[in-house]
Amino acid sequence: MLRRTVGSCAPWWRLCRSKRGVLLVDYVMSVAVGAMLAALVCAGLGRTAISWQRLLGQLELAQAGSYMQGILEKQLSYNATAIRIRSDGNLELDTVEGNKKLLIYYRNGGLYLQTTTGNGTGTNPLFITGVEVKDWDVEKVSAQRLRIKFTLQGEQHERSFVQLLTCCNGEISHETL
């Protein structure tokens, strides 16, 4: 019968427990593995941050465009009794409130709403600060339909918007010269 020696049958953990201290090679290997993992995590976080910034820029443009389209829809579809498209692309509106006239105009990268009543005139921007309006275009589709196109440009992104509006209370005409 063959006898086994105690040393050869000992489990590996007993052998490891019998060693005293940590070898320098073990320490260097663990630091190298940790450094590689840290590099992978940092690279992933960097790409995530870039994607997040891009997403925020696109979301800002979408919100600004939605805001502008909402105001244009309210004024042109529901409040206007007559819309005149001027030769410069600006819009003059007569409103359901008889003494109130509106002018929607594009100037220097912004879209503005000028309100004129018996008490005076006031102007409000229809765009959000930090977002430039470009390529403003207004086109008459029918006697009561209007197509509005514009492009918004943020710091790094650009987005185009097209809106088809129906003047529920009146008609659309071109300015007569």
PDB file of C-alpha atoms in Angstrom:
ATOM      1  CA  MET A   1       0.000   0.000   0.000  1.00  0.00           C
ATOM      2  CA  LEU A   2       1.164   3.432  -0.943  1.00  0.00           C
ATOM      3  CA  ARG A   3       1.363   6.080   1.756  1.00  0.00           C
ATOM      4  CA  ARG A   4       0.843   9.704   1.064  1.00  0.00           C
ATOM      5  CA  THR A   5       2.872  12.366   2.654  1.00  0.00           C
ATOM      6  CA  VAL A   6       1.144  15.083   4.597  1.00  0.00           C
ATOM      7  CA  GLY A   7       2.768  17.910   2.639  1.00  0.00           C
ATOM      8  CA  SER A   8       1.588  16.747  -0.781  1.00  0.00           C
ATOM      9  CA  CYS A   9      -2.074  16.333   0.202  1.00  0.00           C
ATOM     10  CA  ALA A  10      -2.380  19.605   2.065  1.00  0.00           C
ATOM     11  CA  PRO A  11      -4.943  21.983   0.567  1.00  0.00           C
ATOM     12  CA  TRP A  12      -3.586  25.111  -1.122  1.00  0.00           C
ATOM     13  CA  TRP A  13      -5.000  27.394   1.559  1.00  0.00           C
ATOM     14  CA  ARG A  14      -2.935  25.668   4.207  1.00  0.00           C
ATOM     15  CA  LEU A  15       0.160  26.286   2.145  1.00  0.00           C
ATOM     16  CA  CYS A  16      -0.782  29.968   1.710  1.00  0.00           C
ATOM     17  CA  ARG A  17      -1.461  30.311   5.438  1.00  0.00           C
ATOM     18  CA  SER A  18       1.917  28.919   6.230  1.00  0.00           C
ATOM     19  CA  LYS A  19       3.657  31.714   4.262  1.00  0.00           C
ATOM     20  CA  ARG A  20       4.698  34.662   6.323  1.00  0.00           C
ATOM     21  CA  GLY A  21       4.148  38.200   4.942  1.00  0.00           C
ATOM     22  CA  VAL A  22       3.324  39.478   1.450  1.00  0.00           C
ATOM     23  CA  LEU A  23       5.708  39.347  -1.440  1.00  0.00           C
ATOM     24  CA  LEU A  24       6.541  42.553  -3.286  1.00  0.00           C
ATOM     25  CA  VAL A  25       5.346  40.955  -6.549  1.00  0.00           C
ATOM     26  CA  ASP A  26       1.903  40.350  -5.002  1.00  0.00           C
ATOM     27  CA  TYR A  27       1.670  43.985  -3.966  1.00  0.00           C
ATOM     28  CA  VAL A  28       2.783  45.342  -7.371  1.00  0.00           C
ATOM     29  CA  MET A  29       0.296  43.086  -9.180  1.00  0.00           C
ATOM     30  CA  SER A  30      -2.607  44.258  -7.014  1.00  0.00           C
ATOM     31  CA  VAL A  31      -1.681  47.930  -7.553  1.00  0.00           C
ATOM     32  CA  ALA A  32      -1.433  47.355 -11.330  1.00  0.00           C
ATOM     33  CA  VAL A  33      -4.863  45.689 -11.473  1.00  0.00           C
ATOM     34  CA  GLY A  34      -6.341  48.517  -9.392  1.00  0.00           C
ATOM     35  CA  ALA A  35      -4.810  51.138 -11.691  1.00  0.00           C
ATOM     36  CA  MET A  36      -6.225  49.435 -14.786  1.00  0.00           C
ATOM     37  CA  LEU A  37      -9.696  49.286 -13.238  1.00  0.00           C
ATOM     38  CA  ALA A  38      -9.491  52.950 -12.247  1.00  0.00           C
ATOM     39  CA  ALA A  39      -8.453  53.908 -15.804  1.00  0.00           C
ATOM     40  CA  LEU A  40     -11.411  52.014 -17.263  1.00  0.00           C
ATOM     41  CA  VAL A  41     -13.840  53.667 -14.845  1.00  0.00           C
ATOM     42  CA  CYS A  42     -12.450  57.162 -15.573  1.00  0.00           C
ATOM     43  CA  ALA A  43     -12.691  56.644 -19.350  1.00  0.00           C
ATOM     44  CA  GLY A  44     -16.281  55.465 -19.006  1.00  0.00           C
ATOM     45  CA  LEU A  45     -17.216  58.398 -16.789  1.00  0.00           C
ATOM     46  CA  GLY A  46     -15.619  60.851 -19.223  1.00  0.00           C
ATOM     47  CA  ARG A  47     -17.673  59.521 -22.119  1.00  0.00           C
ATOM     48  CA  THR A  48     -20.803  59.569 -19.974  1.00  0.00           C
ATOM     49  CA  ALA A  49     -20.203  63.217 -19.056  1.00  0.00           C
ATOM     50  CA  ILE A  50     -19.769  64.181 -22.723  1.00  0.00           C
ATOM     51  CA  SER A  51     -22.968  62.343 -23.683  1.00  0.00           C
ATOM     52  CA  TRP A  52     -24.804  63.997 -20.811  1.00  0.00           C
ATOM     53  CA  GLN A  53     -23.703  67.484 -21.935  1.00  0.00           C
ATOM     54  CA  ARG A  54     -24.803  66.745 -25.506  1.00  0.00           C
ATOM     55  CA  LEU A  55     -28.181  65.512 -24.267  1.00  0.00           C
ATOM     56  CA  LEU A  56     -28.670  68.617 -22.113  1.00  0.00           C
ATOM     57  CA  GLY A  57     -27.903  70.875 -25.094  1.00  0.00           C
ATOM     58  CA  GLN A  58     -30.433  69.067 -27.280  1.00  0.00           C
ATOM     59  CA  LEU A  59     -33.035  69.163 -24.509  1.00  0.00           C
ATOM     60  CA  GLU A  60     -32.520  72.916 -24.063  1.00  0.00           C
ATOM     61  CA  LEU A  61     -33.200  73.495 -27.766  1.00  0.00           C
ATOM     62  CA  ALA A  62     -36.281  71.253 -27.702  1.00  0.00           C
ATOM     63  CA  GLN A  63     -37.708  73.136 -24.705  1.00  0.00           C
ATOM     64  CA  ALA A  64     -36.977  76.537 -26.264  1.00  0.00           C
ATOM     65  CA  GLY A  65     -38.630  75.486 -29.536  1.00  0.00           C
ATOM     66  CA  SER A  66     -41.676  74.117 -27.745  1.00  0.00           C
ATOM     67  CA  TYR A  67     -41.997  77.350 -25.757  1.00  0.00           C
ATOM     68  CA  MET A  68     -41.836  79.470 -28.920  1.00  0.00           C
ATOM     69  CA  GLN A  69     -44.257  77.242 -30.827  1.00  0.00           C
ATOM     70  CA  GLY A  70     -46.759  77.426 -27.965  1.00  0.00           C
ATOM     71  CA  ILE A  71     -46.757  81.222 -27.941  1.00  0.00           C
ATOM     72  CA  LEU A  72     -46.976  81.416 -31.740  1.00  0.00           C
ATOM     73  CA  GLU A  73     -49.886  78.977 -31.759  1.00  0.00           C
ATOM     74  CA  LYS A  74     -51.768  80.937 -29.094  1.00  0.00           C
ATOM     75  CA  GLN A  75     -51.307  84.289 -30.818  1.00  0.00           C
ATOM     76  CA  LEU A  76     -51.744  83.195 -34.439  1.00  0.00           C
ATOM     77  CA  SER A  77     -54.346  80.432 -34.131  1.00  0.00           C
ATOM     78  CA  TYR A  78     -56.627  81.700 -31.389  1.00  0.00           C
ATOM     79  CA  ASN A  79     -56.067  85.426 -30.744  1.00  0.00           C
ATOM     80  CA  ALA A  80     -55.704  86.740 -34.314  1.00  0.00           C
ATOM     81  CA  THR A  81     -58.642  87.923 -36.419  1.00  0.00           C
ATOM     82  CA  ALA A  82     -56.394  88.969 -39.303  1.00  0.00           C
ATOM     83  CA  ILE A  83     -52.763  88.150 -40.090  1.00  0.00           C
ATOM     84  CA  ARG A  84     -50.706  90.129 -42.584  1.00  0.00           C
ATOM     85  CA  ILE A  85     -47.393  88.730 -43.782  1.00  0.00           C
ATOM     86  CA  ARG A  86     -45.075  91.652 -44.457  1.00  0.00           C
ATOM     87  CA  SER A  87     -42.457  91.595 -47.184  1.00  0.00           C
ATOM     88  CA  ASP A  88     -39.684  91.322 -44.553  1.00  0.00           C
ATOM     89  CA  GLY A  89     -41.231  88.112 -43.109  1.00  0.00           C
ATOM     90  CA  ASN A  90     -42.702  89.800 -40.048  1.00  0.00           C
ATOM     91  CA  LEU A  91     -46.316  89.226 -39.037  1.00  0.00           C
ATOM     92  CA  GLU A  92     -48.890  91.897 -38.170  1.00  0.00           C
ATOM     93  CA  LEU A  93     -51.916  90.662 -36.247  1.00  0.00           C
ATOM     94  CA  ASP A  94     -55.274  92.165 -35.405  1.00  0.00           C
ATOM     95  CA  THR A  95     -56.557  90.436 -32.293  1.00  0.00           C
ATOM     96  CA  VAL A  96     -59.928  89.426 -30.878  1.00  0.00           C
ATOM     97  CA  GLU A  97     -59.449  92.314 -28.469  1.00  0.00           C
ATOM     98  CA  GLY A  98     -60.253  95.109 -30.929  1.00  0.00           C
ATOM     99  CA  ASN A  99     -57.839  97.730 -29.587  1.00  0.00           C
ATOM    100  CA  LYS A 100     -54.815  95.386 -29.461  1.00  0.00           C
ATOM    101  CA  LYS A 101     -52.417  94.950 -32.393  1.00  0.00           C
ATOM    102  CA  LEU A 102     -49.461  92.563 -32.406  1.00  0.00           C
ATOM    103  CA  LEU A 103     -46.280  92.460 -34.463  1.00  0.00           C
ATOM    104  CA  ILE A 104     -44.120  89.340 -34.475  1.00  0.00           C
ATOM    105  CA  TYR A 105     -40.722  90.189 -35.901  1.00  0.00           C
ATOM    106  CA  TYR A 106     -37.286  88.658 -36.333  1.00  0.00           C
ATOM    107  CA  ARG A 107     -34.218  90.780 -35.651  1.00  0.00           C
ATOM    108  CA  ASN A 108     -30.565  90.133 -34.698  1.00  0.00           C
ATOM    109  CA  GLY A 109     -30.962  86.444 -33.896  1.00  0.00           C
ATOM    110  CA  GLY A 110     -34.121  86.859 -31.845  1.00  0.00           C
ATOM    111  CA  LEU A 111     -37.882  86.679 -32.286  1.00  0.00           C
ATOM    112  CA  TYR A 112     -39.942  89.411 -30.624  1.00  0.00           C
ATOM    113  CA  LEU A 113     -43.607  90.155 -29.913  1.00  0.00           C
ATOM    114  CA  GLN A 114     -44.553  93.836 -29.961  1.00  0.00           C
ATOM    115  CA  THR A 115     -47.956  94.660 -28.461  1.00  0.00           C
ATOM    116  CA  THR A 116     -49.674  97.959 -29.221  1.00  0.00           C
ATOM    117  CA  THR A 117     -52.783  99.091 -27.347  1.00  0.00           C
ATOM    118  CA  GLY A 118     -54.406 102.449 -26.668  1.00  0.00           C
ATOM    119  CA  ASN A 119     -52.099 102.780 -23.660  1.00  0.00           C
ATOM    120  CA  GLY A 120     -48.815 102.323 -25.507  1.00  0.00           C
ATOM    121  CA  THR A 121     -46.424  99.800 -26.970  1.00  0.00           C
ATOM    122  CA  GLY A 122     -44.389  97.033 -25.348  1.00  0.00           C
ATOM    123  CA  THR A 123     -41.993  94.412 -26.712  1.00  0.00           C
ATOM    124  CA  ASN A 124     -41.232  90.963 -25.302  1.00  0.00           C
ATOM    125  CA  PRO A 125     -38.715  88.391 -26.538  1.00  0.00           C
ATOM    126  CA  LEU A 126     -40.149  85.067 -27.694  1.00  0.00           C
ATOM    127  CA  PHE A 127     -36.825  83.271 -27.428  1.00  0.00           C
ATOM    128  CA  ILE A 128     -34.800  82.030 -24.476  1.00  0.00           C
ATOM    129  CA  THR A 129     -31.495  83.666 -23.548  1.00  0.00           C
ATOM    130  CA  GLY A 130     -28.527  81.706 -24.868  1.00  0.00           C
ATOM    131  CA  VAL A 131     -30.495  80.319 -27.820  1.00  0.00           C
ATOM    132  CA  GLU A 132     -30.293  82.137 -31.150  1.00  0.00           C
ATOM    133  CA  VAL A 133     -33.125  82.108 -33.677  1.00  0.00           C
ATOM    134  CA  LYS A 134     -31.993  81.586 -37.280  1.00  0.00           C
ATOM    135  CA  ASP A 135     -33.644  81.071 -40.661  1.00  0.00           C
ATOM    136  CA  TRP A 136     -37.039  82.572 -39.724  1.00  0.00           C
ATOM    137  CA  ASP A 137     -39.506  81.953 -42.569  1.00  0.00           C
ATOM    138  CA  VAL A 138     -43.267  82.447 -42.851  1.00  0.00           C
ATOM    139  CA  GLU A 139     -45.334  81.064 -45.711  1.00  0.00           C
ATOM    140  CA  LYS A 140     -49.046  81.343 -46.461  1.00  0.00           C
ATOM    141  CA  VAL A 141     -50.452  77.893 -47.257  1.00  0.00           C
ATOM    142  CA  SER A 142     -54.119  78.846 -47.663  1.00  0.00           C
ATOM    143  CA  ALA A 143     -56.513  81.613 -46.626  1.00  0.00           C
ATOM    144  CA  GLN A 144     -56.421  80.354 -43.033  1.00  0.00           C
ATOM    145  CA  ARG A 145     -53.235  78.283 -42.835  1.00  0.00           C
ATOM    146  CA  LEU A 146     -49.707  79.459 -42.185  1.00  0.00           C
ATOM    147  CA  ARG A 147     -46.392  77.533 -42.145  1.00  0.00           C
ATOM    148  CA  ILE A 148     -43.685  78.841 -39.845  1.00  0.00           C
ATOM    149  CA  LYS A 149     -40.100  77.568 -40.008  1.00  0.00           C
ATOM    150  CA  PHE A 150     -37.198  78.526 -37.791  1.00  0.00           C
ATOM    151  CA  THR A 151     -33.937  77.103 -36.549  1.00  0.00           C
ATOM    152  CA  LEU A 152     -32.611  77.428 -33.020  1.00  0.00           C
ATOM    153  CA  GLN A 153     -28.905  77.345 -32.280  1.00  0.00           C
ATOM    154  CA  GLY A 154     -27.448  76.748 -28.844  1.00  0.00           C
ATOM    155  CA  GLU A 155     -23.811  76.613 -27.816  1.00  0.00           C
ATOM    156  CA  GLN A 156     -23.015  73.402 -29.685  1.00  0.00           C
ATOM    157  CA  HIS A 157     -26.253  72.215 -31.271  1.00  0.00           C
ATOM    158  CA  GLU A 158     -28.795  73.313 -33.822  1.00  0.00           C
ATOM    159  CA  ARG A 159     -32.401  72.201 -34.326  1.00  0.00           C
ATOM    160  CA  SER A 160     -35.031  73.136 -36.912  1.00  0.00           C
ATOM    161  CA  PHE A 161     -38.757  73.517 -36.229  1.00  0.00           C
ATOM    162  CA  VAL A 162     -41.691  73.610 -38.642  1.00  0.00           C
ATOM    163  CA  GLN A 163     -45.193  74.482 -37.512  1.00  0.00           C
ATOM    164  CA  LEU A 164     -48.436  74.541 -39.509  1.00  0.00           C
ATOM    165  CA  LEU A 165     -50.984  76.864 -37.905  1.00  0.00           C
ATOM    166  CA  THR A 166     -54.639  77.520 -38.663  1.00  0.00           C
ATOM    167  CA  CYS A 167     -56.035  80.991 -38.004  1.00  0.00           C
ATOM    168  CA  CYS A 168     -59.364  80.020 -36.397  1.00  0.00           C
ATOM    169  CA  ASN A 169     -60.824  83.556 -36.194  1.00  0.00           C
ATOM    170  CA  GLY A 170     -59.767  85.219 -39.428  1.00  0.00           C
ATOM    171  CA  GLU A 171     -57.757  85.158 -42.634  1.00  0.00           C
ATOM    172  CA  ILE A 172     -54.144  85.500 -43.673  1.00  0.00           C
ATOM    173  CA  SER A 173     -53.015  88.002 -46.292  1.00  0.00           C
ATOM    174  CA  HIS A 174     -49.793  89.365 -47.715  1.00  0.00           C
ATOM    175  CA  GLU A 175     -48.874  92.974 -47.130  1.00  0.00           C
ATOM    176  CA  THR A 176     -49.846  95.164 -50.025  1.00  0.00           C
ATOM    177  CA  LEU A 177     -47.200  97.635 -51.118  1.00  0.00           C
TER     178      LEU A 177
END
